[in-house]
PDB file of C-alpha atoms in Angstrom:
ATOM      1  CA  UNK A   1       6.569 -23.022  24.043  1.00 45.00           C
ATOM      2  CA  UNK A   2       4.606 -25.384  21.710  1.00 46.00           C
ATOM      3  CA  UNK A   3       1.282 -22.996  22.683  1.00 43.00           C
ATOM      4  CA  UNK A   4       3.317 -19.966  21.362  1.00 43.00           C
ATOM      5  CA  UNK A   5       4.444 -22.257  18.312  1.00 47.00           C
ATOM      6  CA  UNK A   6       0.083 -22.920  17.992  1.00 49.00           C
ATOM      7  CA  UNK A   7      -0.367 -19.337  18.198  1.00 45.00           C
ATOM      8  CA  UNK A   8       2.138 -17.740  15.377  1.00 50.00           C
ATOM      9  CA  UNK A   9       1.385 -20.460  12.992  1.00 52.00           C
ATOM     10  CA  UNK A  10      -2.354 -19.247  13.721  1.00 51.00           C
ATOM     11  CA  UNK A  11      -1.447 -15.831  12.618  1.00 54.00           C
ATOM     12  CA  UNK A  12       0.338 -16.776  10.264  1.00 52.00           C
ATOM     13  CA  UNK A  13      -2.199 -18.198   8.436  1.00 52.00           C
ATOM     14  CA  UNK A  14      -4.882 -15.220   8.886  1.00 54.00           C
ATOM     15  CA  UNK A  15      -1.986 -12.055   8.064  1.00 51.00           C
ATOM     16  CA  UNK A  16      -2.110 -14.539   4.957  1.00 50.00           C
ATOM     17  CA  UNK A  17      -4.970 -13.064   4.511  1.00 50.00           C
ATOM     18  CA  UNK A  18      -3.826  -9.199   4.612  1.00 52.00           C
ATOM     19  CA  UNK A  19      -2.772  -9.289   0.956  1.00 51.00           C
ATOM     20  CA  UNK A  20      -6.653 -11.217  -0.694  1.00 52.00           C
ATOM     21  CA  UNK A  21      -8.364  -8.674  -2.005  1.00 53.00           C
ATOM     22  CA  UNK A  22     -11.299 -11.845  -3.527  1.00 48.00           C
ATOM     23  CA  UNK A  23     -12.585 -12.331  -7.147  1.00 43.00           C
ATOM     24  CA  UNK A  24     -13.482  -9.683  -9.473  1.00 42.00           C
ATOM     25  CA  UNK A  25     -14.389  -9.081 -13.291  1.00 40.00           C
ATOM     26  CA  UNK A  26     -11.718 -10.206 -14.887  1.00 41.00           C
ATOM     27  CA  UNK A  27      -9.785  -7.833 -16.681  1.00 40.00           C
ATOM     28  CA  UNK A  28      -9.942  -6.589 -20.379  1.00 39.00           C
ATOM     29  CA  UNK A  29      -7.084  -7.443 -20.652  1.00 51.00           C
ATOM     30  CA  UNK A  30      -3.047  -7.268 -19.435  1.00 86.00           C
ATOM     31  CA  UNK A  31      -2.293  -4.064 -17.030  1.00 96.00           C
ATOM     32  CA  UNK A  32       0.667  -2.581 -16.840  1.00 97.00           C
ATOM     33  CA  UNK A  33       2.719  -2.937 -14.036  1.00 98.00           C
ATOM     34  CA  UNK A  34       6.356  -1.845 -12.511  1.00 98.00           C
ATOM     35  CA  UNK A  35       8.225  -4.851 -10.562  1.00 97.00           C
ATOM     36  CA  UNK A  36      10.256  -4.860  -7.796  1.00 98.00           C
ATOM     37  CA  UNK A  37      10.657  -8.900  -7.661  1.00 96.00           C
ATOM     38  CA  UNK A  38      14.001 -10.110  -6.682  1.00 96.00           C
ATOM     39  CA  UNK A  39      14.994  -6.817  -5.663  1.00 97.00           C
ATOM     40  CA  UNK A  40      15.451  -8.314  -1.360  1.00 95.00           C
ATOM     41  CA  UNK A  41      16.980 -11.096  -0.184  1.00 94.00           C
ATOM     42  CA  UNK A  42      14.562 -13.228   2.464  1.00 91.00           C
ATOM     43  CA  UNK A  43      16.805 -10.802   5.422  1.00 92.00           C
ATOM     44  CA  UNK A  44      15.464  -8.506   4.019  1.00 92.00           C
ATOM     45  CA  UNK A  45      18.319  -6.569   2.246  1.00 94.00           C
ATOM     46  CA  UNK A  46      18.691  -5.220  -1.300  1.00 96.00           C
ATOM     47  CA  UNK A  47      19.649  -8.559  -3.551  1.00 96.00           C
ATOM     48  CA  UNK A  48      23.035  -8.100  -5.754  1.00 96.00           C
ATOM     49  CA  UNK A  49      22.702  -6.481  -8.964  1.00 96.00           C
ATOM     50  CA  UNK A  50      20.179  -4.473  -7.768  1.00 97.00           C
ATOM     51  CA  UNK A  51      19.795  -0.388  -7.056  1.00 97.00           C
ATOM     52  CA  UNK A  52      17.919   1.470  -3.783  1.00 97.00           C
ATOM     53  CA  UNK A  53      16.118   3.322  -5.783  1.00 98.00           C
ATOM     54  CA  UNK A  54      16.097   1.206  -9.117  1.00 98.00           C
ATOM     55  CA  UNK A  55      12.488  -0.807 -10.671  1.00 98.00           C
ATOM     56  CA  UNK A  56      11.959  -2.946 -13.591  1.00 97.00           C
ATOM     57  CA  UNK A  57       8.314  -2.971 -15.625  1.00 97.00           C
ATOM     58  CA  UNK A  58       5.977  -4.919 -18.176  1.00 95.00           C
ATOM     59  CA  UNK A  59       7.188  -3.323 -20.781  1.00 95.00           C
ATOM     60  CA  UNK A  60       3.674  -1.087 -21.184  1.00 97.00           C
ATOM     61  CA  UNK A  61       4.005   1.257 -18.287  1.00 98.00           C
ATOM     62  CA  UNK A  62       3.026   4.467 -20.243  1.00 98.00           C
ATOM     63  CA  UNK A  63       5.796   7.708 -19.525  1.00 97.00           C
ATOM     64  CA  UNK A  64       8.151   5.252 -18.348  1.00 97.00           C
ATOM     65  CA  UNK A  65       7.417   2.666 -21.742  1.00 97.00           C
ATOM     66  CA  UNK A  66       4.583   3.762 -23.234  1.00 97.00           C
ATOM     67  CA  UNK A  67       3.041   7.346 -23.989  1.00 97.00           C
ATOM     68  CA  UNK A  68       1.938   9.315 -21.310  1.00 98.00           C
ATOM     69  CA  UNK A  69      -1.353   8.556 -19.038  1.00 98.00           C
ATOM     70  CA  UNK A  70      -3.656  12.134 -18.827  1.00 98.00           C
ATOM     71  CA  UNK A  71      -4.148   9.511 -15.093  1.00 98.00           C
ATOM     72  CA  UNK A  72      -2.901   6.885 -14.103  1.00 98.00           C
ATOM     73  CA  UNK A  73      -3.816   5.362 -10.254  1.00 98.00           C
ATOM     74  CA  UNK A  74      -0.842   2.885  -9.008  1.00 98.00           C
ATOM     75  CA  UNK A  75      -2.326  -0.049  -7.272  1.00 98.00           C
ATOM     76  CA  UNK A  76       0.593  -1.457  -4.359  1.00 98.00           C
ATOM     77  CA  UNK A  77      -1.065  -4.958  -3.232  1.00 96.00           C
ATOM     78  CA  UNK A  78      -0.288  -6.362   0.494  1.00 93.00           C
ATOM     79  CA  UNK A  79       2.093  -9.445   2.118  1.00 84.00           C
ATOM     80  CA  UNK A  80       2.342 -12.933   0.713  1.00 79.00           C
ATOM     81  CA  UNK A  81       2.966 -15.584   2.667  1.00 65.00           C
ATOM     82  CA  UNK A  82       0.257 -18.597   1.797  1.00 70.00           C
ATOM     83  CA  UNK A  83       0.516 -19.246  -1.632  1.00 69.00           C
ATOM     84  CA  UNK A  84       2.663 -21.674  -4.686  1.00 79.00           C
ATOM     85  CA  UNK A  85       2.971 -18.318  -6.584  1.00 87.00           C
ATOM     86  CA  UNK A  86       2.578 -14.812  -5.060  1.00 87.00           C
ATOM     87  CA  UNK A  87       4.174 -13.043  -7.958  1.00 91.00           C
ATOM     88  CA  UNK A  88       0.953 -14.565 -10.412  1.00 91.00           C
ATOM     89  CA  UNK A  89      -1.238 -13.845  -7.782  1.00 91.00           C
ATOM     90  CA  UNK A  90      -0.217  -9.963  -7.162  1.00 92.00           C
ATOM     91  CA  UNK A  91      -0.736 -10.037 -10.904  1.00 94.00           C
ATOM     92  CA  UNK A  92      -4.490 -10.789 -10.444  1.00 93.00           C
ATOM     93  CA  UNK A  93      -5.533  -9.035  -7.921  1.00 93.00           C
ATOM     94  CA  UNK A  94      -3.407  -5.969  -9.852  1.00 96.00           C
ATOM     95  CA  UNK A  95      -5.605  -6.771 -12.593  1.00 96.00           C
ATOM     96  CA  UNK A  96      -9.243  -7.079  -9.830  1.00 95.00           C
ATOM     97  CA  UNK A  97      -8.464  -3.738  -9.369  1.00 97.00           C
ATOM     98  CA  UNK A  98      -8.230  -2.779 -12.834  1.00 97.00           C
ATOM     99  CA  UNK A  99     -11.331  -4.433 -13.693  1.00 97.00           C
ATOM    100  CA  UNK A 100     -13.194  -2.706 -10.227  1.00 97.00           C
ATOM    101  CA  UNK A 101     -11.619   0.499 -10.508  1.00 98.00           C
ATOM    102  CA  UNK A 102     -12.883   0.584 -14.554  1.00 97.00           C
ATOM    103  CA  UNK A 103     -16.667  -0.786 -13.630  1.00 98.00           C
ATOM    104  CA  UNK A 104     -17.105   2.028 -10.921  1.00 98.00           C
ATOM    105  CA  UNK A 105     -16.704   4.182 -13.245  1.00 98.00           C
ATOM    106  CA  UNK A 106     -13.109   5.112 -13.012  1.00 98.00           C
ATOM    107  CA  UNK A 107     -11.689   6.705 -16.600  1.00 97.00           C
ATOM    108  CA  UNK A 108      -7.483   6.692 -16.092  1.00 98.00           C
ATOM    109  CA  UNK A 109      -5.074   3.809 -16.402  1.00 98.00           C
ATOM    110  CA  UNK A 110      -4.124   1.891 -13.362  1.00 98.00           C
ATOM    111  CA  UNK A 111      -0.439   0.783 -13.338  1.00 98.00           C
ATOM    112  CA  UNK A 112       0.773  -2.495 -10.639  1.00 98.00           C
ATOM    113  CA  UNK A 113       2.938  -1.943  -7.992  1.00 98.00           C
ATOM    114  CA  UNK A 114       4.310  -5.973  -7.593  1.00 97.00           C
ATOM    115  CA  UNK A 115       7.057  -6.699  -4.979  1.00 96.00           C
ATOM    116  CA  UNK A 116       8.393  -8.582  -2.996  1.00 93.00           C
ATOM    117  CA  UNK A 117       5.349  -9.404  -0.900  1.00 90.00           C
ATOM    118  CA  UNK A 118       6.962 -13.349   0.192  1.00 86.00           C
ATOM    119  CA  UNK A 119      11.110 -12.738   1.930  1.00 86.00           C
ATOM    120  CA  UNK A 120      11.947 -14.553   4.591  1.00 76.00           C
ATOM    121  CA  UNK A 121      10.712 -17.223   8.065  1.00 79.00           C
ATOM    122  CA  UNK A 122      11.189 -17.451  11.796  1.00 77.00           C
ATOM    123  CA  UNK A 123       8.044 -17.525  14.174  1.00 76.00           C
ATOM    124  CA  UNK A 124       6.496 -14.385  12.798  1.00 78.00           C
ATOM    125  CA  UNK A 125       6.816 -16.006   8.571  1.00 76.00           C
ATOM    126  CA  UNK A 126       8.248 -12.858   7.377  1.00 77.00           C
ATOM    127  CA  UNK A 127       6.705 -10.352   8.298  1.00 83.00           C
ATOM    128  CA  UNK A 128       9.073  -8.684  10.391  1.00 87.00           C
ATOM    129  CA  UNK A 129      11.123  -8.479   7.037  1.00 91.00           C
ATOM    130  CA  UNK A 130       7.676  -7.536   5.249  1.00 92.00           C
ATOM    131  CA  UNK A 131       7.795  -5.263   6.733  1.00 93.00           C
ATOM    132  CA  UNK A 132      11.556  -4.092   6.101  1.00 95.00           C
ATOM    133  CA  UNK A 133      11.410  -5.083   2.306  1.00 96.00           C
ATOM    134  CA  UNK A 134       8.273  -2.630   1.832  1.00 97.00           C
ATOM    135  CA  UNK A 135       9.209   0.392   3.573  1.00 97.00           C
ATOM    136  CA  UNK A 136      12.403   0.108   1.399  1.00 97.00           C
ATOM    137  CA  UNK A 137       9.900   0.062  -1.632  1.00 98.00           C
ATOM    138  CA  UNK A 138       9.174   3.471  -0.732  1.00 98.00           C
ATOM    139  CA  UNK A 139      12.364   4.743  -2.409  1.00 98.00           C
ATOM    140  CA  UNK A 140      11.704   2.682  -5.286  1.00 98.00           C
ATOM    141  CA  UNK A 141       8.136   3.144  -5.477  1.00 98.00           C
ATOM    142  CA  UNK A 142       9.122   7.354  -5.401  1.00 98.00           C
ATOM    143  CA  UNK A 143      11.862   6.821  -8.192  1.00 98.00           C
ATOM    144  CA  UNK A 144       8.695   5.710 -10.529  1.00 98.00           C
ATOM    145  CA  UNK A 145       7.080   8.179  -9.690  1.00 98.00           C
ATOM    146  CA  UNK A 146       9.893  11.007 -10.406  1.00 97.00           C
ATOM    147  CA  UNK A 147      10.035   9.584 -13.211  1.00 97.00           C
ATOM    148  CA  UNK A 148       6.766   9.504 -14.135  1.00 96.00           C
ATOM    149  CA  UNK A 149       6.612  13.331 -13.561  1.00 95.00           C
ATOM    150  CA  UNK A 150       9.118  14.143 -15.224  1.00 94.00           C
ATOM    151  CA  UNK A 151       8.053  12.842 -18.172  1.00 95.00           C
ATOM    152  CA  UNK A 152       4.762  13.936 -17.688  1.00 96.00           C
ATOM    153  CA  UNK A 153       4.336  16.708 -16.022  1.00 94.00           C
ATOM    154  CA  UNK A 154       0.852  17.088 -16.549  1.00 95.00           C
ATOM    155  CA  UNK A 155      -0.272  13.411 -16.025  1.00 96.00           C
ATOM    156  CA  UNK A 156      -2.767  13.368 -12.712  1.00 98.00           C
ATOM    157  CA  UNK A 157      -0.813  10.783 -10.672  1.00 98.00           C
ATOM    158  CA  UNK A 158      -2.822   8.477  -7.525  1.00 98.00           C
ATOM    159  CA  UNK A 159      -1.258   5.787  -4.766  1.00 98.00           C
ATOM    160  CA  UNK A 160      -4.100   3.139  -3.869  1.00 98.00           C
ATOM    161  CA  UNK A 161      -2.762  -0.153  -1.768  1.00 98.00           C
ATOM    162  CA  UNK A 162      -4.152  -2.833   0.281  1.00 97.00           C
ATOM    163  CA  UNK A 163      -3.449  -4.405   3.417  1.00 95.00           C
ATOM    164  CA  UNK A 164       0.737  -3.793   3.597  1.00 95.00           C
ATOM    165  CA  UNK A 165       1.465  -1.937   0.210  1.00 97.00           C
ATOM    166  CA  UNK A 166       0.167   1.280   2.880  1.00 98.00           C
ATOM    167  CA  UNK A 167       3.225   1.185   3.821  1.00 97.00           C
ATOM    168  CA  UNK A 168       4.604   1.132   0.879  1.00 98.00           C
ATOM    169  CA  UNK A 169       2.707   3.796  -0.472  1.00 98.00           C
ATOM    170  CA  UNK A 170       3.959   6.136   3.056  1.00 98.00           C
ATOM    171  CA  UNK A 171       7.282   5.412   2.992  1.00 98.00           C
ATOM    172  CA  UNK A 172       7.156   6.909  -0.696  1.00 98.00           C
ATOM    173  CA  UNK A 173       5.097  10.114   0.631  1.00 98.00           C
ATOM    174  CA  UNK A 174       7.660  10.546   3.079  1.00 97.00           C
ATOM    175  CA  UNK A 175      10.816  10.082   0.750  1.00 97.00           C
ATOM    176  CA  UNK A 176       9.303  12.463  -1.947  1.00 97.00           C
ATOM    177  CA  UNK A 177       9.054  15.842   0.403  1.00 95.00           C
ATOM    178  CA  UNK A 178      12.736  14.169   1.002  1.00 92.00           C
ATOM    179  CA  UNK A 179      13.969  15.055  -2.348  1.00 93.00           C
ATOM    180  CA  UNK A 180      15.064  17.782  -4.243  1.00 90.00           C
ATOM    181  CA  UNK A 181      13.520  16.181  -7.602  1.00 90.00           C
ATOM    182  CA  UNK A 182       9.640  16.352  -6.547  1.00 90.00           C
ATOM    183  CA  UNK A 183       8.785  19.970  -5.902  1.00 84.00           C
ATOM    184  CA  UNK A 184       8.175  21.332  -8.580  1.00 82.00           C
ATOM    185  CA  UNK A 185       3.894  22.490  -8.125  1.00 77.00           C
ATOM    186  CA  UNK A 186       2.932  19.744 -10.701  1.00 78.00           C
ATOM    187  CA  UNK A 187       5.285  17.568  -9.031  1.00 89.00           C
ATOM    188  CA  UNK A 188       2.376  16.048  -6.146  1.00 93.00           C
ATOM    189  CA  UNK A 189       0.148  12.944  -6.196  1.00 98.00           C
ATOM    190  CA  UNK A 190      -3.313  14.184  -5.895  1.00 98.00           C
ATOM    191  CA  UNK A 191      -4.639  11.628  -4.409  1.00 98.00           C
ATOM    192  CA  UNK A 192      -4.122   8.674  -2.145  1.00 98.00           C
ATOM    193  CA  UNK A 193      -5.937   5.765  -0.965  1.00 98.00           C
ATOM    194  CA  UNK A 194      -4.476   3.559   1.791  1.00 98.00           C
ATOM    195  CA  UNK A 195      -7.839   1.017   3.075  1.00 98.00           C
ATOM    196  CA  UNK A 196      -7.131  -2.710   5.910  1.00 97.00           C
ATOM    197  CA  UNK A 197      -4.192  -0.606   5.961  1.00 97.00           C
ATOM    198  CA  UNK A 198      -1.663  -2.312   7.094  1.00 95.00           C
ATOM    199  CA  UNK A 199       0.735   0.251   9.331  1.00 96.00           C
ATOM    200  CA  UNK A 200      -0.050   1.957  13.218  1.00 95.00           C
ATOM    201  CA  UNK A 201      -2.681   3.727  13.182  1.00 96.00           C
ATOM    202  CA  UNK A 202      -0.228   6.915  14.237  1.00 95.00           C
ATOM    203  CA  UNK A 203       1.372   7.213  11.357  1.00 96.00           C
ATOM    204  CA  UNK A 204      -0.600  10.042   9.707  1.00 96.00           C
ATOM    205  CA  UNK A 205      -0.795  12.251  13.202  1.00 96.00           C
ATOM    206  CA  UNK A 206       0.780  14.766  13.770  1.00 93.00           C
ATOM    207  CA  UNK A 207       2.212  13.789  16.859  1.00 88.00           C
ATOM    208  CA  UNK A 208       4.089  10.486  16.739  1.00 80.00           C
ATOM    209  CA  UNK A 209       3.844  10.344  12.746  1.00 72.00           C
ATOM    210  CA  UNK A 210       5.441  13.890  12.494  1.00 91.00           C
ATOM    211  CA  UNK A 211       7.195  13.117   8.631  1.00 95.00           C
ATOM    212  CA  UNK A 212       4.577  10.726   6.944  1.00 97.00           C
ATOM    213  CA  UNK A 213       2.297  14.036   8.549  1.00 97.00           C
ATOM    214  CA  UNK A 214       4.009  16.908   7.177  1.00 96.00           C
ATOM    215  CA  UNK A 215       4.657  15.167   3.421  1.00 96.00           C
ATOM    216  CA  UNK A 216       0.941  13.941   3.413  1.00 97.00           C
ATOM    217  CA  UNK A 217       0.443  18.134   3.676  1.00 96.00           C
ATOM    218  CA  UNK A 218       2.496  18.358   1.786  1.00 94.00           C
ATOM    219  CA  UNK A 219       3.399  16.670  -0.598  1.00 95.00           C
ATOM    220  CA  UNK A 220      -0.160  15.080  -1.746  1.00 97.00           C
ATOM    221  CA  UNK A 221      -4.141  16.635  -2.824  1.00 97.00           C
ATOM    222  CA  UNK A 222      -5.370  14.492  -0.601  1.00 98.00           C
ATOM    223  CA  UNK A 223      -5.588  11.300   0.912  1.00 98.00           C
ATOM    224  CA  UNK A 224      -8.519   9.243   1.869  1.00 98.00           C
ATOM    225  CA  UNK A 225      -7.984   6.293   4.401  1.00 98.00           C
ATOM    226  CA  UNK A 226     -10.699   3.338   4.452  1.00 98.00           C
ATOM    227  CA  UNK A 227     -11.217   1.205   7.774  1.00 98.00           C
ATOM    228  CA  UNK A 228     -13.028  -1.097   9.276  1.00 97.00           C
ATOM    229  CA  UNK A 229     -13.590  -2.342  12.669  1.00 96.00           C
ATOM    230  CA  UNK A 230     -14.772  -5.519  12.132  1.00 96.00           C
ATOM    231  CA  UNK A 231     -12.148  -6.280   9.479  1.00 94.00           C
ATOM    232  CA  UNK A 232     -10.989  -9.914  10.673  1.00 87.00           C
ATOM    233  CA  UNK A 233      -8.121  -9.610  10.056  1.00 87.00           C
ATOM    234  CA  UNK A 234      -6.276  -6.074  11.694  1.00 91.00           C
ATOM    235  CA  UNK A 235      -8.845  -6.485  14.609  1.00 84.00           C
ATOM    236  CA  UNK A 236      -6.902  -9.326  15.975  1.00 77.00           C
ATOM    237  CA  UNK A 237      -4.221 -10.849  14.174  1.00 76.00           C
ATOM    238  CA  UNK A 238      -2.468  -6.855  14.023  1.00 84.00           C
ATOM    239  CA  UNK A 239      -2.547  -6.214  17.106  1.00 79.00           C
ATOM    240  CA  UNK A 240      -1.461  -9.324  18.448  1.00 78.00           C
ATOM    241  CA  UNK A 241       1.600  -9.096  16.625  1.00 82.00           C
ATOM    242  CA  UNK A 242       2.737  -5.608  16.206  1.00 83.00           C
ATOM    243  CA  UNK A 243       1.178  -4.885  19.990  1.00 81.00           C
ATOM    244  CA  UNK A 244      -0.517  -2.114  18.158  1.00 86.00           C
ATOM    245  CA  UNK A 245      -3.873  -0.804  16.282  1.00 93.00           C
ATOM    246  CA  UNK A 246      -4.283  -0.197  13.450  1.00 95.00           C
ATOM    247  CA  UNK A 247      -5.319   2.502  10.204  1.00 97.00           C
ATOM    248  CA  UNK A 248      -6.782   0.237   8.511  1.00 97.00           C
ATOM    249  CA  UNK A 249      -8.969  -1.099  11.787  1.00 96.00           C
ATOM    250  CA  UNK A 250      -9.408   2.544  13.953  1.00 96.00           C
ATOM    251  CA  UNK A 251      -8.152   5.209  11.330  1.00 97.00           C
ATOM    252  CA  UNK A 252      -6.172   7.767  12.823  1.00 97.00           C
ATOM    253  CA  UNK A 253      -5.593   7.098  16.436  1.00 95.00           C
ATOM    254  CA  UNK A 254      -8.252   9.177  18.897  1.00 94.00           C
ATOM    255  CA  UNK A 255      -6.848  12.121  19.958  1.00 93.00           C
ATOM    256  CA  UNK A 256      -4.166  12.314  16.686  1.00 95.00           C
ATOM    257  CA  UNK A 257      -4.123  15.834  14.583  1.00 96.00           C
ATOM    258  CA  UNK A 258      -3.686  14.858  11.037  1.00 96.00           C
ATOM    259  CA  UNK A 259      -3.214  17.049   8.073  1.00 97.00           C
ATOM    260  CA  UNK A 260      -6.350  19.289   6.377  1.00 98.00           C
ATOM    261  CA  UNK A 261      -5.713  17.313   3.948  1.00 98.00           C
ATOM    262  CA  UNK A 262      -6.748  13.519   5.314  1.00 98.00           C
ATOM    263  CA  UNK A 263      -9.853  12.431   5.616  1.00 98.00           C
ATOM    264  CA  UNK A 264     -10.452   8.772   7.729  1.00 98.00           C
ATOM    265  CA  UNK A 265     -14.355   6.425   6.010  1.00 98.00           C
ATOM    266  CA  UNK A 266     -15.354   4.001   8.187  1.00 98.00           C
ATOM    267  CA  UNK A 267     -16.395   1.554   5.510  1.00 98.00           C
ATOM    268  CA  UNK A 268     -17.411  -1.301   8.273  1.00 97.00           C
ATOM    269  CA  UNK A 269     -20.886  -1.528   6.583  1.00 97.00           C
ATOM    270  CA  UNK A 270     -19.735  -1.869   3.371  1.00 97.00           C
ATOM    271  CA  UNK A 271     -17.095  -4.060   3.730  1.00 97.00           C
ATOM    272  CA  UNK A 272     -18.739  -6.229   6.899  1.00 96.00           C
ATOM    273  CA  UNK A 273     -15.249  -8.737   8.391  1.00 94.00           C
ATOM    274  CA  UNK A 274     -13.749  -9.545   5.404  1.00 94.00           C
ATOM    275  CA  UNK A 275     -10.325  -8.316   5.354  1.00 92.00           C
ATOM    276  CA  UNK A 276     -10.780  -8.921   1.911  1.00 90.00           C
ATOM    277  CA  UNK A 277     -13.727  -7.845   0.389  1.00 93.00           C
ATOM    278  CA  UNK A 278     -12.216  -4.047   0.005  1.00 96.00           C
ATOM    279  CA  UNK A 279     -12.696  -3.618  -3.441  1.00 94.00           C
ATOM    280  CA  UNK A 280     -15.656  -5.458  -4.579  1.00 94.00           C
ATOM    281  CA  UNK A 281     -17.320  -3.250  -2.079  1.00 97.00           C
ATOM    282  CA  UNK A 282     -15.458  -0.280  -1.652  1.00 98.00           C
ATOM    283  CA  UNK A 283     -13.967   0.975  -5.176  1.00 98.00           C
ATOM    284  CA  UNK A 284     -17.214   3.825  -5.834  1.00 98.00           C
ATOM    285  CA  UNK A 285     -16.493   4.932  -2.992  1.00 98.00           C
ATOM    286  CA  UNK A 286     -12.437   5.464  -4.153  1.00 98.00           C
ATOM    287  CA  UNK A 287     -13.760   6.630  -7.514  1.00 98.00           C
ATOM    288  CA  UNK A 288     -15.917   9.427  -6.235  1.00 98.00           C
ATOM    289  CA  UNK A 289     -13.258  10.306  -4.123  1.00 98.00           C
ATOM    290  CA  UNK A 290     -11.233  10.797  -6.658  1.00 98.00           C
TER     291      UNK A 290
END
């Protein structure tokens, strides 16, 4: 038992890196964000006073609080069980995403999406609850997408995510695929960019991830997944906790069939073994793929 606890403690310390993005150039101004902070309790259930689709904003989000943006990318961060102020850390990472994408030539608007990435506890340090909350956030992110496209039908909408944020994004795509108010031809997520994705590697495949496969095929222009077999967190920690391999480590599982509009990109050469190093090294690739 003692050795198991030591292993889980080591695992949790490494898993805390699932949200880290490293340091980048400081954003010139605060980045607008959608927030679902404190919408969930420690057990992963919806908190009293909040709804399955509800969300808050920083008060300056295009299409909701302000005028439309022609091209808008929603960036979703990952897990954080290691910091004193996970919300502040998440907003810093959103600012890094904005600065790195801008430096790489992205001319659109970045909006952050911050969520309860620090809930739960127990032997897995809240990993199970965090996954439940990430999945539940899909309905909230989907509602934001519907609201945005209702107000700004000509806006180009994109999703980008790091690590566990991929589960928020893929859940949102599945939700949109089942909504009757997301059927207009303009209602499309133009591009999706998960990197270091902490979700199972069969999720986008036709064989075992049919719901996600169909959502990608029918509701997105293209999904670009950036994977790295040297990732120092995913290559052993995710495997140990989930008894599976992560999409961000291997790309789509060998033998599975992807949608025609899904592409895996091997970025090991740029990123190296550091799970926190993606935006600092592949922002150019992301912008080129938009």
